[in-house]
Amino acid sequence: MISKVLYKYFLFFYKVLLRRVRLAHGCHGKLQKSPPLEKLSNSNQAIVCDVEGGLLRSSSTFPYFMLVALEGGGFFRGLLLLVLYPLLCCVGCELGLRVMVMVCFFGIKREGFRVGKAILPKFLMEDVGLVGFEALNKGSKRVCVSRMPRVMVEGFLKDYLEVEVVIGRELKEFHGYYTGLMEEEGEAMERLDLKELMGMGDGVVGMGGYASSLHHPLFSLCKEVYLVSEIEKRKWQPLPRAMYPKPLVFHDGRIAFKPTPSSTLSMFLWLPLGVALAIARAVVFLFLPFKLAIPILALLGMNNTGRCIPRSSSPSPSSPQLFVCNHRTLLDPLYISAAVKRNLTATTYSLSRMSELLSPIKTIRLTRNKKLDREKMEKVLQDEGLVVCPEGTTCREPYLLRFSPLFAELGREIVPVALDSRVGMFYGTTAGGLKCLDPLYFLMNPIPTYRVEFLDKVDTTSIEGRGCNSVEVANYVQEKIAKALGFECTSLTRRDKYLMLAGNEGFVEAKRR
């Protein structure tokens, strides 16, 4: 009896979804005669682009609301949104949108909302289609409209795609907190200067999707409208990273995958096992010697690759070594210690007290006072090996931040270490969350991967036979590690990272001049 009820339940939803898919594919008769998006030519016209219909490869907004729910409200709010997904498939687009807004934003503090600028741009950029991006850039001025609230898309569109005008509905608030309600679509149009828009260039051209774009009142003002179907968008290539108008160096948040309904369900099913597995991995890390820990961790799903330390750079008890590495997670010094099979000392800036207490190796907290920090490091190097991360903070993307030159002023030969980590479910770093949970999130991944590659020693007194100062040595080591990893060097710093993710400052030129 129960199986029959479940069968009818899923059959009903299947028919509803099938009907919605057919509508999304452009089964509208005359609308299919609109010019295809690829035929939009360069002109002195303003382009009105529907973000979901004409720019992104997928028209579904559910993953982006799920990111808001998980990152802005926590796992319980995300689970509630996932449970409501079958209902969202049955109701109309407008009602479904309002339900998602209510679930994701109700009670969220407006001042502390960082998802739109620090988290969503990464996922939205990865969903941008090459065809849609090229079409958008053909206009003299770009105007983007979105079904999502403006606070979710404005940072992405203006900061990363250099869009001049963003039209989206505002969220209502009460005493600094979002109420979960949106304004009407007409209210967003009232704020737009239509005379100025219509007077730009030789008119206005619209681009979007068959199913989602023509309902917007702004498209009725367009001289021409270019449309694309969902089937055509599936054939689009993603926008290559090299074509990003602004480099995507920093982003925040814990979720490392696009949370579609199926992938989000998989995450929630994995969580209980992931927590247990993370605890088991942490116990092995903390209490077993490296010779035993490494093979056991491999059996527990941790994948470690890399090149062994060069014989000429091998440390010895009589000659403590200085290891200089790029910074990927808080576990960097542990992996280097495991590779050399001896406990090293790690330098830290903002390690939580809990992480310090649980660390199986010694840590020294730096103060950012150059003289005091140098004295601390020199004292450690008299008897022990030392691991230094001169970037000062972590970076997830294939970039290296500027290296602080302090390590090059210690008068020691150094061993550069190239590190890279890969995760499939959770990021093990954060700029705005609890840092003491960073290792736990990294260890909760089904198969976290670490690459550790030791490079040849570098003399801090000369580079390729010529004298040099500490800044030149730091830049040389940065370039050496970047080359080994296939990363790009930047002049960005820890301060730049936190200002960008907090939304308090614009972009900084990424490449060193």
Coordinates of C-alpha atoms in Angstrom, one line a residue:
M1 CA 0.0 0.0 0.0
I2 CA 2.8 2.4 1.0
S3 CA 4.7 1.6 -2.2
K4 CA 1.7 2.4 -4.3
V5 CA 1.3 5.8 -2.6
L6 CA 4.9 6.6 -3.1
Y7 CA 4.7 5.6 -6.7
K8 CA 1.8 7.9 -7.4
Y9 CA 3.5 10.7 -5.4
F10 CA 6.7 10.5 -7.6
L11 CA 4.7 10.0 -10.8
F12 CA 2.8 13.2 -10.1
F13 CA 6.0 15.2 -9.5
Y14 CA 7.5 13.6 -12.6
K15 CA 4.6 14.8 -14.8
V16 CA 4.8 18.3 -13.3
L17 CA 8.6 18.5 -13.8
L18 CA 8.2 17.2 -17.4
R19 CA 5.7 19.9 -18.2
R20 CA 8.0 22.6 -16.7
V21 CA 10.9 21.3 -18.7
R22 CA 8.9 21.4 -21.9
L23 CA 8.0 25.0 -21.2
A24 CA 11.7 25.8 -20.4
H25 CA 12.8 24.3 -23.7
G26 CA 10.9 26.9 -25.7
C27 CA 7.7 25.1 -26.7
H28 CA 5.9 28.4 -27.3
G29 CA 5.2 28.3 -31.0
K30 CA 6.0 31.8 -32.4
L31 CA 8.6 32.6 -29.8
Q32 CA 11.0 30.1 -31.3
K33 CA 11.2 32.4 -34.4
S34 CA 13.2 34.9 -32.3
P35 CA 16.8 35.4 -33.5
P36 CA 19.3 33.0 -31.8
L37 CA 21.7 34.6 -29.3
E38 CA 24.7 33.9 -31.4
K39 CA 23.5 36.3 -34.1
L40 CA 23.6 39.3 -31.9
S41 CA 26.3 41.6 -33.4
N42 CA 28.5 44.3 -32.1
S43 CA 26.6 47.6 -32.0
N44 CA 26.1 50.9 -30.3
Q45 CA 23.1 49.5 -28.5
A46 CA 22.5 48.9 -24.8
I47 CA 21.9 45.2 -24.0
V48 CA 19.4 44.1 -21.5
C49 CA 20.4 40.6 -20.3
D50 CA 18.3 38.2 -18.3
V51 CA 20.9 36.6 -16.0
E52 CA 19.1 33.2 -15.6
G53 CA 17.8 33.0 -19.1
G54 CA 20.6 34.4 -21.3
L55 CA 23.9 34.4 -19.3
L56 CA 24.0 31.3 -17.0
R57 CA 24.1 27.8 -18.5
S58 CA 21.5 26.7 -16.0
S59 CA 18.3 28.7 -15.4
S60 CA 17.7 27.1 -12.0
T61 CA 18.2 29.4 -9.1
F62 CA 17.8 26.7 -6.4
P63 CA 21.6 26.1 -6.0
Y64 CA 22.2 29.7 -5.2
F65 CA 19.4 29.9 -2.7
M66 CA 20.8 26.7 -1.2
L67 CA 24.2 28.4 -0.8
V68 CA 22.5 31.3 1.0
A69 CA 20.6 28.9 3.2
L70 CA 23.7 26.8 4.1
E71 CA 26.3 29.6 4.4
G72 CA 24.1 32.3 5.8
G73 CA 21.7 30.3 8.0
G74 CA 23.3 26.9 8.6
F75 CA 22.6 23.2 7.9
F76 CA 19.1 23.2 9.4
R77 CA 17.9 26.0 7.1
G78 CA 19.5 24.2 4.1
L79 CA 17.7 21.0 5.1
L80 CA 14.4 22.8 5.3
L81 CA 14.9 24.2 1.8
L82 CA 15.8 20.7 0.5
V83 CA 12.6 19.2 2.1
L84 CA 10.5 21.9 0.4
Y85 CA 12.1 21.3 -3.1
P86 CA 9.2 19.0 -4.3
L87 CA 6.7 21.7 -3.4
L88 CA 8.8 24.3 -5.2
C89 CA 8.6 22.2 -8.4
C90 CA 4.8 22.2 -8.2
V91 CA 4.0 25.8 -7.5
G92 CA 4.4 28.7 -9.9
C93 CA 7.7 30.4 -10.5
E94 CA 6.8 33.5 -8.5
L95 CA 5.4 31.6 -5.5
G96 CA 8.4 29.2 -5.5
L97 CA 10.8 32.2 -5.5
R98 CA 9.1 33.8 -2.6
V99 CA 9.1 30.6 -0.6
M100 CA 12.9 30.3 -1.2
V101 CA 13.5 33.9 -0.2
M102 CA 11.5 33.4 3.0
V103 CA 13.4 30.2 4.0
C104 CA 16.8 31.6 3.2
F105 CA 16.6 35.2 4.4
F106 CA 14.1 35.3 7.3
G107 CA 15.9 36.5 10.4
I108 CA 19.3 37.1 8.7
K109 CA 21.1 40.2 9.8
R110 CA 21.5 42.6 6.9
E111 CA 24.8 44.1 8.0
G112 CA 26.5 40.7 8.3
F113 CA 25.3 39.2 5.1
R114 CA 28.4 38.4 3.1
V115 CA 27.2 35.5 0.8
G116 CA 26.4 37.8 -2.2
K117 CA 29.9 39.2 -2.4
A118 CA 32.2 36.6 -0.8
I119 CA 30.6 33.2 -1.8
L120 CA 28.1 33.3 -4.7
P121 CA 30.4 35.0 -7.3
K122 CA 32.6 31.9 -7.5
F123 CA 29.7 29.6 -8.3
L124 CA 28.0 32.1 -10.6
M125 CA 31.2 32.7 -12.6
E126 CA 31.6 28.9 -13.1
D127 CA 28.0 28.8 -14.5
V128 CA 28.5 31.6 -17.0
G129 CA 28.3 30.4 -20.6
L130 CA 30.9 31.6 -23.1
V131 CA 28.2 32.4 -25.7
G132 CA 26.2 34.4 -23.2
F133 CA 29.2 36.3 -22.0
E134 CA 30.4 37.2 -25.5
A135 CA 26.9 38.4 -26.4
L136 CA 26.6 40.5 -23.3
N137 CA 29.9 42.2 -24.1
K138 CA 28.8 43.3 -27.6
G139 CA 26.7 46.2 -26.3
S140 CA 27.7 49.7 -25.5
K141 CA 26.2 49.4 -22.1
R142 CA 25.2 46.3 -20.1
V143 CA 22.0 46.1 -18.1
C144 CA 21.3 42.8 -16.2
V145 CA 17.9 41.8 -14.7
S146 CA 17.5 38.8 -12.4
R147 CA 14.7 37.0 -10.6
M148 CA 17.0 36.6 -7.6
P149 CA 17.1 39.4 -5.0
R150 CA 19.6 42.2 -5.9
V151 CA 21.7 41.5 -2.8
M152 CA 22.5 38.0 -4.2
V153 CA 23.7 39.0 -7.7
E154 CA 24.9 42.7 -7.6
G155 CA 28.4 41.9 -6.3
F156 CA 29.0 39.3 -8.9
L157 CA 27.6 41.3 -11.9
K158 CA 29.3 44.6 -11.1
D159 CA 32.6 43.4 -9.6
Y160 CA 33.3 40.5 -11.8
L161 CA 31.5 41.1 -15.1
E162 CA 31.7 44.9 -15.0
V163 CA 27.9 45.4 -15.6
E164 CA 26.8 49.0 -15.3
V165 CA 23.2 48.5 -14.2
V166 CA 21.7 45.7 -12.1
I167 CA 17.9 45.4 -11.8
G168 CA 16.7 43.1 -9.0
R169 CA 14.1 43.2 -6.3
E170 CA 15.1 44.5 -2.8
L171 CA 14.5 42.5 0.3
K172 CA 12.4 44.1 3.1
E173 CA 13.9 44.4 6.5
F174 CA 13.0 45.3 10.1
H175 CA 15.5 46.8 12.5
G176 CA 18.4 45.6 10.4
Y177 CA 17.1 42.0 9.9
Y178 CA 15.6 40.6 6.7
T179 CA 12.0 39.7 7.0
G180 CA 12.0 37.1 4.2
L181 CA 9.7 39.3 2.0
M182 CA 10.5 40.8 -1.4
E183 CA 9.2 44.0 -3.0
E184 CA 7.1 43.7 -6.1
E185 CA 8.8 43.6 -9.5
G186 CA 7.2 46.9 -10.5
E187 CA 8.9 48.7 -7.6
A188 CA 12.4 47.7 -8.9
M189 CA 11.4 49.2 -12.3
E190 CA 10.3 52.5 -10.7
R191 CA 13.9 53.1 -9.5
L192 CA 15.2 52.7 -13.1
D193 CA 15.6 55.8 -15.3
L194 CA 14.0 54.5 -18.4
K195 CA 14.6 57.7 -20.4
E196 CA 18.3 57.5 -19.8
L197 CA 18.2 53.8 -20.7
M198 CA 16.2 54.2 -23.9
G199 CA 18.4 57.1 -25.0
M200 CA 21.6 55.1 -24.8
G201 CA 23.2 54.4 -28.2
D202 CA 20.9 53.2 -31.0
G203 CA 18.3 51.7 -28.8
V204 CA 18.0 48.6 -26.5
V205 CA 18.4 45.0 -27.4
G206 CA 17.3 42.1 -25.1
M207 CA 18.9 38.7 -24.6
G208 CA 17.5 35.9 -22.5
G209 CA 15.7 32.6 -22.5
Y210 CA 12.4 31.5 -24.0
A211 CA 10.8 30.5 -20.7
S212 CA 12.0 33.1 -18.2
S213 CA 12.8 36.4 -19.9
L214 CA 9.8 37.8 -21.7
H215 CA 7.8 38.2 -18.5
H216 CA 10.0 41.1 -17.4
P217 CA 8.5 44.5 -18.3
L218 CA 11.9 45.8 -19.5
F219 CA 11.9 43.4 -22.5
S220 CA 8.8 45.1 -23.9
L221 CA 10.9 48.2 -24.4
C222 CA 13.6 46.4 -26.5
K223 CA 13.9 46.9 -30.2
E224 CA 15.0 43.3 -30.7
V225 CA 15.0 40.3 -28.4
Y226 CA 17.4 37.4 -28.9
L227 CA 16.4 34.2 -27.1
V228 CA 18.0 30.8 -26.3
S229 CA 16.4 27.6 -25.2
E230 CA 17.5 25.4 -22.3
I231 CA 18.6 22.7 -24.8
E232 CA 20.9 25.2 -26.5
K233 CA 22.4 26.4 -23.2
R234 CA 23.4 22.9 -22.3
K235 CA 25.7 22.9 -25.3
W236 CA 27.4 26.1 -24.1
Q237 CA 31.0 25.9 -23.0
P238 CA 31.8 27.4 -19.6
L239 CA 33.6 30.8 -19.6
P240 CA 37.3 30.0 -19.4
R241 CA 39.1 31.4 -16.4
A242 CA 41.6 33.2 -18.7
M243 CA 38.6 35.3 -20.0
Y244 CA 37.3 36.4 -16.6
P245 CA 37.2 40.3 -16.7
K246 CA 38.6 40.3 -13.1
P247 CA 40.6 37.4 -11.6
L248 CA 38.7 35.3 -9.0
V249 CA 41.4 35.0 -6.4
F250 CA 39.4 35.0 -3.1
H251 CA 36.1 33.5 -2.1
D252 CA 34.7 32.2 1.2
G253 CA 32.2 29.7 2.5
R254 CA 32.4 26.0 3.4
I255 CA 30.5 24.4 0.5
A256 CA 32.9 23.3 -2.3
F257 CA 30.3 22.0 -4.8
K258 CA 27.3 23.5 -6.6
P259 CA 24.4 22.4 -4.3
T260 CA 21.9 21.1 -6.7
P261 CA 19.0 19.1 -5.1
S262 CA 20.7 15.7 -5.7
S263 CA 24.2 16.8 -4.6
T264 CA 22.7 18.5 -1.5
L265 CA 20.9 15.4 -0.6
S266 CA 24.1 13.4 -1.0
M267 CA 25.8 15.9 1.4
F268 CA 23.2 15.5 4.1
L269 CA 23.3 11.7 3.8
W270 CA 27.2 11.8 4.0
L271 CA 27.3 14.2 7.1
P272 CA 26.9 11.6 9.9
L273 CA 29.6 9.3 8.3
G274 CA 31.7 12.4 7.5
V275 CA 31.8 13.6 11.1
A276 CA 32.7 10.1 12.4
L277 CA 35.4 9.7 9.7
A278 CA 36.8 13.2 10.5
I279 CA 37.1 12.3 14.2
A280 CA 38.8 9.0 13.4
R281 CA 41.3 10.8 11.1
A282 CA 42.0 13.5 13.7
V283 CA 42.7 10.8 16.3
V284 CA 45.2 9.1 14.0
F285 CA 46.8 12.5 13.3
L286 CA 47.0 13.4 17.0
F287 CA 48.1 10.3 18.7
L288 CA 50.0 8.0 16.3
P289 CA 53.5 8.5 15.1
F290 CA 53.9 9.5 11.5
K291 CA 55.2 6.1 10.4
L292 CA 51.9 4.5 11.5
A293 CA 49.6 7.5 10.8
I294 CA 50.4 7.8 7.1
P295 CA 49.3 4.3 6.0
I296 CA 46.3 4.3 8.3
L297 CA 45.1 7.7 6.9
A298 CA 45.5 6.3 3.4
L299 CA 43.2 3.5 4.4
L300 CA 40.7 6.1 5.7
G301 CA 40.5 7.7 2.3
M302 CA 43.1 10.5 2.6
N303 CA 45.0 10.8 -0.7
N304 CA 48.6 12.1 -0.5
T305 CA 50.8 12.7 -3.5
G306 CA 54.1 14.6 -4.2
R307 CA 57.8 14.4 -4.6
C308 CA 60.1 13.4 -1.7
I309 CA 62.5 15.8 -0.2
P310 CA 65.8 16.1 -2.2
R311 CA 68.7 14.4 -0.6
S312 CA 70.7 17.6 -0.6
S313 CA 67.8 19.3 1.4
S314 CA 67.3 16.5 3.9
P315 CA 67.2 17.8 7.5
S316 CA 69.4 16.4 10.2
P317 CA 69.3 16.8 14.0
S318 CA 72.6 18.7 13.9
S319 CA 71.3 21.2 11.3
P320 CA 67.7 22.3 11.8
Q321 CA 66.1 23.2 8.5
L322 CA 63.9 26.1 7.6
F323 CA 60.9 25.1 5.4
V324 CA 59.1 27.8 3.5
C325 CA 55.7 26.8 1.9
N326 CA 52.6 28.3 0.4
H327 CA 49.5 28.2 2.6
R328 CA 46.5 26.0 1.7
T329 CA 45.1 24.8 5.1
L330 CA 46.0 24.7 8.8
L331 CA 47.3 21.2 8.2
D332 CA 50.2 22.3 6.0
P333 CA 52.9 22.0 8.7
L334 CA 51.6 18.6 9.7
Y335 CA 51.9 17.3 6.2
I336 CA 55.5 18.6 5.9
S337 CA 56.3 17.0 9.3
A338 CA 54.9 13.7 8.1
A339 CA 56.9 13.9 4.9
V340 CA 60.2 14.5 6.7
K341 CA 59.1 12.0 9.5
R342 CA 60.0 14.4 12.3
N343 CA 58.1 16.9 14.4
L344 CA 58.7 20.5 13.2
T345 CA 57.6 23.8 14.7
A346 CA 55.0 25.8 12.9
T347 CA 54.6 29.6 12.8
T348 CA 51.1 31.0 13.1
Y349 CA 49.4 34.4 13.1
S350 CA 45.7 33.8 13.9
L351 CA 45.5 30.2 15.0
S352 CA 42.7 29.6 17.5
R353 CA 43.5 28.5 21.1
M354 CA 41.6 25.2 20.5
S355 CA 43.7 24.4 17.4
E356 CA 46.9 25.3 19.3
L357 CA 46.0 22.9 22.2
L358 CA 45.1 20.1 19.8
S359 CA 48.1 20.5 17.5
P360 CA 50.4 17.5 17.6
I361 CA 53.4 19.7 16.8
K362 CA 54.7 22.8 18.4
T363 CA 53.4 26.2 17.3
I364 CA 54.8 29.7 17.9
R365 CA 52.4 32.7 17.5
L366 CA 53.8 35.6 15.6
T367 CA 52.9 39.2 16.6
R368 CA 53.5 41.0 13.2
N369 CA 56.2 42.9 15.1
K370 CA 59.2 42.3 12.8
K371 CA 61.9 42.4 15.4
L372 CA 60.1 40.2 17.9
D373 CA 59.0 37.7 15.3
R374 CA 62.6 37.3 13.9
E375 CA 63.9 36.7 17.4
K376 CA 61.3 34.0 18.0
M377 CA 62.1 32.2 14.8
E378 CA 65.9 32.4 15.3
K379 CA 65.5 30.9 18.7
V380 CA 63.5 27.9 17.4
L381 CA 66.0 27.4 14.5
Q382 CA 68.8 26.9 17.0
D383 CA 67.5 23.5 18.0
E384 CA 64.5 22.5 15.8
G385 CA 63.2 22.6 12.2
L386 CA 60.7 25.4 11.4
V387 CA 57.8 25.7 8.9
V388 CA 57.0 29.2 7.7
C389 CA 54.0 30.2 5.5
P390 CA 55.0 33.7 4.3
E391 CA 51.7 34.3 2.6
G392 CA 50.2 34.9 6.0
T393 CA 46.8 33.5 5.0
T394 CA 45.3 30.7 2.9
C395 CA 44.3 31.0 -0.8
R396 CA 42.0 28.4 -2.4
E397 CA 42.5 29.3 -6.0
P398 CA 45.7 28.7 -8.2
Y399 CA 47.4 31.9 -7.1
L400 CA 50.1 32.7 -4.6
L401 CA 49.9 35.8 -2.5
R402 CA 52.8 38.1 -1.8
F403 CA 55.5 36.4 0.3
S404 CA 56.6 38.3 3.4
P405 CA 60.4 38.6 3.3
L406 CA 61.0 38.0 7.0
F407 CA 62.1 34.4 6.5
A408 CA 64.8 35.5 4.1
E409 CA 66.3 37.7 6.8
L410 CA 67.2 34.8 9.1
G411 CA 70.5 34.1 7.3
R412 CA 69.6 30.4 6.6
E413 CA 69.3 28.2 3.6
I414 CA 65.7 27.4 3.0
V415 CA 63.8 24.5 1.5
P416 CA 60.8 25.7 -0.5
V417 CA 57.8 23.4 -0.3
A418 CA 55.0 23.5 -2.9
L419 CA 51.6 22.5 -1.4
D420 CA 48.2 22.0 -3.0
S421 CA 45.0 20.6 -1.6
R422 CA 41.8 19.4 -3.2
V423 CA 38.4 18.8 -1.7
G424 CA 35.1 17.7 -3.1
M425 CA 32.5 18.7 -0.5
F426 CA 33.8 21.1 2.2
Y427 CA 36.5 23.8 2.2
G428 CA 38.9 23.5 5.1
T429 CA 39.5 27.3 5.3
T430 CA 37.4 30.3 6.2
A431 CA 37.7 34.0 6.5
G432 CA 34.5 34.7 8.4
G433 CA 33.6 31.5 10.2
L434 CA 35.1 29.6 13.2
K435 CA 38.7 28.8 12.4
C436 CA 38.9 26.1 15.0
L437 CA 36.5 24.0 12.7
D438 CA 38.7 24.4 9.7
P439 CA 40.6 21.0 10.1
L440 CA 37.3 19.2 10.9
Y441 CA 35.7 20.4 7.7
F442 CA 38.7 19.4 5.7
L443 CA 38.8 16.0 7.3
M444 CA 35.0 15.5 6.6
N445 CA 35.6 15.3 2.9
P446 CA 35.2 11.9 1.4
I447 CA 38.6 11.9 -0.3
P448 CA 40.7 14.9 0.6
T449 CA 43.9 15.2 -1.4
Y450 CA 47.2 16.8 -0.5
R451 CA 50.1 17.4 -2.7
V452 CA 53.5 18.0 -1.1
E453 CA 56.5 18.7 -3.2
F454 CA 59.9 19.6 -1.8
L455 CA 62.1 21.8 -4.0
D456 CA 65.8 22.3 -4.1
K457 CA 67.4 24.5 -1.4
V458 CA 67.7 28.3 -1.9
D459 CA 70.5 30.4 -0.6
T460 CA 69.2 33.5 1.0
T461 CA 72.4 35.5 0.3
S462 CA 72.4 35.1 -3.5
I463 CA 70.2 34.2 -6.5
E464 CA 72.0 32.4 -9.4
G465 CA 75.3 33.8 -8.3
R466 CA 74.4 37.4 -7.7
G467 CA 73.8 39.3 -4.5
C468 CA 70.2 40.0 -3.5
N469 CA 68.1 41.4 -0.7
S470 CA 65.4 39.7 1.3
V471 CA 62.5 41.0 -0.9
E472 CA 64.2 39.6 -4.0
V473 CA 64.7 36.2 -2.2
A474 CA 61.0 36.2 -1.2
N475 CA 59.9 36.9 -4.7
Y476 CA 62.2 34.3 -6.1
V477 CA 60.9 31.6 -3.7
Q478 CA 57.3 32.6 -4.6
E479 CA 58.0 32.2 -8.3
K480 CA 59.7 28.9 -7.7
I481 CA 56.8 27.4 -5.8
A482 CA 54.3 28.9 -8.3
K483 CA 56.1 27.3 -11.2
A484 CA 56.1 23.9 -9.5
L485 CA 52.4 24.1 -8.9
G486 CA 51.4 25.8 -12.1
F487 CA 50.0 28.7 -10.1
E488 CA 50.1 32.5 -10.8
C489 CA 52.0 34.9 -8.6
T490 CA 50.2 38.0 -7.3
S491 CA 51.0 41.0 -5.1
L492 CA 47.9 40.5 -3.0
T493 CA 48.3 40.3 0.8
R494 CA 46.3 39.0 3.8
R495 CA 44.9 42.4 4.3
D496 CA 43.6 42.5 0.7
K497 CA 41.9 39.1 1.2
Y498 CA 39.9 40.1 4.2
L499 CA 39.0 43.5 2.8
M500 CA 37.7 41.9 -0.4
L501 CA 35.7 39.1 1.3
A502 CA 34.2 41.6 3.8
G503 CA 33.1 43.9 0.8
N504 CA 34.8 47.0 2.2
E505 CA 37.2 47.6 -0.7
G506 CA 37.3 47.1 -4.4
F507 CA 39.5 44.9 -6.4
V508 CA 43.3 45.1 -6.4
E509 CA 45.4 44.4 -9.4
A510 CA 46.4 40.7 -9.1
K511 CA 49.5 40.6 -11.2
R512 CA 52.8 42.0 -9.9
R513 CA 53.9 45.0 -12.0

